[in-house]
Short mmCIF file of C-alpha atoms in Angstrom, two decimals:
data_model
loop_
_atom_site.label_atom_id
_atom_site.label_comp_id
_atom_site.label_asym_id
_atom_site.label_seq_id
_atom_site.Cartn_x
_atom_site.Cartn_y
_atom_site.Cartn_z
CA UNK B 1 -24.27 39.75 -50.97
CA UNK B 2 -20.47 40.75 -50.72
CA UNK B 3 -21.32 41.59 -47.33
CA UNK B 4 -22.65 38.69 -45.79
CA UNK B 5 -20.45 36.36 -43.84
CA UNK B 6 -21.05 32.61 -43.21
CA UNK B 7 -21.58 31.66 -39.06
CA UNK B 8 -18.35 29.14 -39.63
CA UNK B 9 -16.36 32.50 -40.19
CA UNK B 10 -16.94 34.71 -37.22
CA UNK B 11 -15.19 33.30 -34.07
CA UNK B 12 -16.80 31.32 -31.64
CA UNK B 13 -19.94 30.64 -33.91
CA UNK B 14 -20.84 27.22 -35.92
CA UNK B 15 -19.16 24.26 -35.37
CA UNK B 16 -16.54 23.52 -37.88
CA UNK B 17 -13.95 22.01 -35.73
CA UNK B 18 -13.12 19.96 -32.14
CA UNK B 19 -13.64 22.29 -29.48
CA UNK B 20 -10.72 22.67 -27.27
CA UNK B 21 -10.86 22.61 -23.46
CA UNK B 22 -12.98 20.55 -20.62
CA UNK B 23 -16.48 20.61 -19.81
CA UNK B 24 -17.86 21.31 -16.41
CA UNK B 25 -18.55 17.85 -15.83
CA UNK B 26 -15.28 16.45 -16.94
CA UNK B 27 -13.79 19.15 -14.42
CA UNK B 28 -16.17 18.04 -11.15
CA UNK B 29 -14.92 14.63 -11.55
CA UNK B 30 -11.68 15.39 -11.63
CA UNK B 31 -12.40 16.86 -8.46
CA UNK B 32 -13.81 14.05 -6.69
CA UNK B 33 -11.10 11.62 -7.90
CA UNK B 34 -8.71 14.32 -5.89
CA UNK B 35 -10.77 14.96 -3.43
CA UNK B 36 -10.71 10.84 -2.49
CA UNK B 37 -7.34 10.60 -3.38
CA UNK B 38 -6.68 13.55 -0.69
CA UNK B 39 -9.00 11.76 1.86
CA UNK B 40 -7.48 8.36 1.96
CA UNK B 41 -3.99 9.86 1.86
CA UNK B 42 -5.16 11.83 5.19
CA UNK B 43 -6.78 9.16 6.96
CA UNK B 44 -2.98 7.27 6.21
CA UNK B 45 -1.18 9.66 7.86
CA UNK B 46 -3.63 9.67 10.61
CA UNK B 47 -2.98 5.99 11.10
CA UNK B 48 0.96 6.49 10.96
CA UNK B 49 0.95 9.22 13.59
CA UNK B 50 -0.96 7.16 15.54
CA UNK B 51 0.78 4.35 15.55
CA UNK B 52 3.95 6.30 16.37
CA UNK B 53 2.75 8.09 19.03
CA UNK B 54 1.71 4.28 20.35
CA UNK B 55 5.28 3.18 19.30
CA UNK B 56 6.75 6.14 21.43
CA UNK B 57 5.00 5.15 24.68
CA UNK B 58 5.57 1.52 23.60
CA UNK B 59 9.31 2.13 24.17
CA UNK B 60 9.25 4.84 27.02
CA UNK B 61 7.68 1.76 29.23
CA UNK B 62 9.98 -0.71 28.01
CA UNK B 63 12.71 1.97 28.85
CA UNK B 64 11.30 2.62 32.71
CA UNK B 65 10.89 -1.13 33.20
CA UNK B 66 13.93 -1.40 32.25
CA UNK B 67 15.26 0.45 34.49
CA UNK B 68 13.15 -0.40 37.32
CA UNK B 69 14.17 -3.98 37.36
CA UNK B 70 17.96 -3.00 37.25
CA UNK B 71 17.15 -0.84 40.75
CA UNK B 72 15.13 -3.98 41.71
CA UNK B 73 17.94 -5.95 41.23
CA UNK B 74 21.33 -3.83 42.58
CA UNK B 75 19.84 -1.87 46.03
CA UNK B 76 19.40 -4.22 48.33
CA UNK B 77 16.36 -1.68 50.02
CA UNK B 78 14.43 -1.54 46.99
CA UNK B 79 11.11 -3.15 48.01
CA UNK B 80 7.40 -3.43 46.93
CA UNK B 81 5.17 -0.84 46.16
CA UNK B 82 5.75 1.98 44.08
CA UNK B 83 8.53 2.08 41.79
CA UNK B 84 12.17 3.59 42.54
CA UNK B 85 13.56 4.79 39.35
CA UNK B 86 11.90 8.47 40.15
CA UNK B 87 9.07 10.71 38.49
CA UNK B 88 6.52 9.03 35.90
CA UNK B 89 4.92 11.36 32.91
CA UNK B 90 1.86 12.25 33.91
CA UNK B 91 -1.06 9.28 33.76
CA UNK B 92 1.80 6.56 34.15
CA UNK B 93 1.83 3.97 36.80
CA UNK B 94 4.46 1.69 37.88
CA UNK B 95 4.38 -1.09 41.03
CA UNK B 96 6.77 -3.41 42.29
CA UNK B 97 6.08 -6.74 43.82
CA UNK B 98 8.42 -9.26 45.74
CA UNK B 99 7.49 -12.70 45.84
CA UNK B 100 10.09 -15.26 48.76
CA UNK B 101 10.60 -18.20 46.52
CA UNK B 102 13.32 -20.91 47.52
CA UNK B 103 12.69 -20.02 50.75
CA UNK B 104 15.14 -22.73 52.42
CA UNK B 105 16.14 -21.46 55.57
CA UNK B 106 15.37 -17.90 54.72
CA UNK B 107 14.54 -16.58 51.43
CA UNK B 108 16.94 -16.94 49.25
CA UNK B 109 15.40 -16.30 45.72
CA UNK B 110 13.04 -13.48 45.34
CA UNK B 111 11.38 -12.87 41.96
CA UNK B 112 10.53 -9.43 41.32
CA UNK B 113 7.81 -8.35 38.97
CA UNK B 114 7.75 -4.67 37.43
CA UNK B 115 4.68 -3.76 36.24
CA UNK B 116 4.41 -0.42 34.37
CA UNK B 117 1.17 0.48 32.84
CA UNK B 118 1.14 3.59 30.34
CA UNK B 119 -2.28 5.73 30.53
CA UNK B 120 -3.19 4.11 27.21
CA UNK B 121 -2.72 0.26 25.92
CA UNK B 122 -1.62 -2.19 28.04
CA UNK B 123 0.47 -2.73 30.80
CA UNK B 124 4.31 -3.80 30.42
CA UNK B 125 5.14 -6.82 33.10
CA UNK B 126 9.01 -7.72 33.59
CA UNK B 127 10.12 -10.52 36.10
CA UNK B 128 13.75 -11.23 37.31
CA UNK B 129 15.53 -12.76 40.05
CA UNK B 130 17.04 -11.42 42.95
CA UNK B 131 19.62 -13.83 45.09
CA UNK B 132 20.22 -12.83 49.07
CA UNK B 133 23.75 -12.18 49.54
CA UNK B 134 24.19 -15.27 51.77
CA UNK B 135 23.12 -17.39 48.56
CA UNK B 136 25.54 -16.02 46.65
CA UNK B 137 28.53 -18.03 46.05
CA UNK B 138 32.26 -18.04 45.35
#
């Protein structure tokens, strides 16, 4: 039998030694570790651009308050109702209100509230004083 060969000899056959490569199962669960990984990676990013779009809106109605109570405060014709400082975004809101406080023979204090209210989250409130120009002083 000179021309018989053993199964160990011919490649591929018998199993004389470790076997190289994965195995289909080894490979799928690789893929689902990934495949998590990937999904809790995306829902972070989600959460970040969220949070900066709200952090973006956050500061565009501290920025028009702002703004609002400085026109409040320096024309002495700004009055209640809508705001003065112009055009809102679209969705946007902003009111002011006059309140007479100190009102010793006329009013001579007026607090001013500036509300601006974004078309999501909550509205921004700012207060400030506003002296007549008789109660001024030296």
């Amino acid at each position: 039998m000179m021309g018989a060969r053993r199964l160990a000899d011919v490649p591929g056959g018998g199993s004389a030694g470790p076997r190289a490569g994965l195995s289909l199962v080894e490979v799928l669960v690789a893929l689902a570790v990934l495949g998590a990984a990937g999904a809790a990676l995306a829902g972070l990013q989600l959460g970040a651009l969220r949070t900066g779009r709200v952090a973006q809106e956050r500061q565009l109605a501290a920025a028009l308050l702002a703004d609002e109570l400085l026109v409040q405060r320096l024309v002495a014709t700004a009055g209640a109702g809508a705001c003065a400082t112009g055009a809102l975004p679209p969705g946007w809101a902003c009111s002011a209100e006059r309140a007479c406080h100190a009102a010793y023979p006329a009013c001579a204090l007026t607090l001013v509230t500036v509300t601006v209210t974004p078309p999501t989250g909550a509205p921004l409130v700012g207060r400030t004083a506003v002296r007549a120009a008789s109660a001024v002083g030296p």
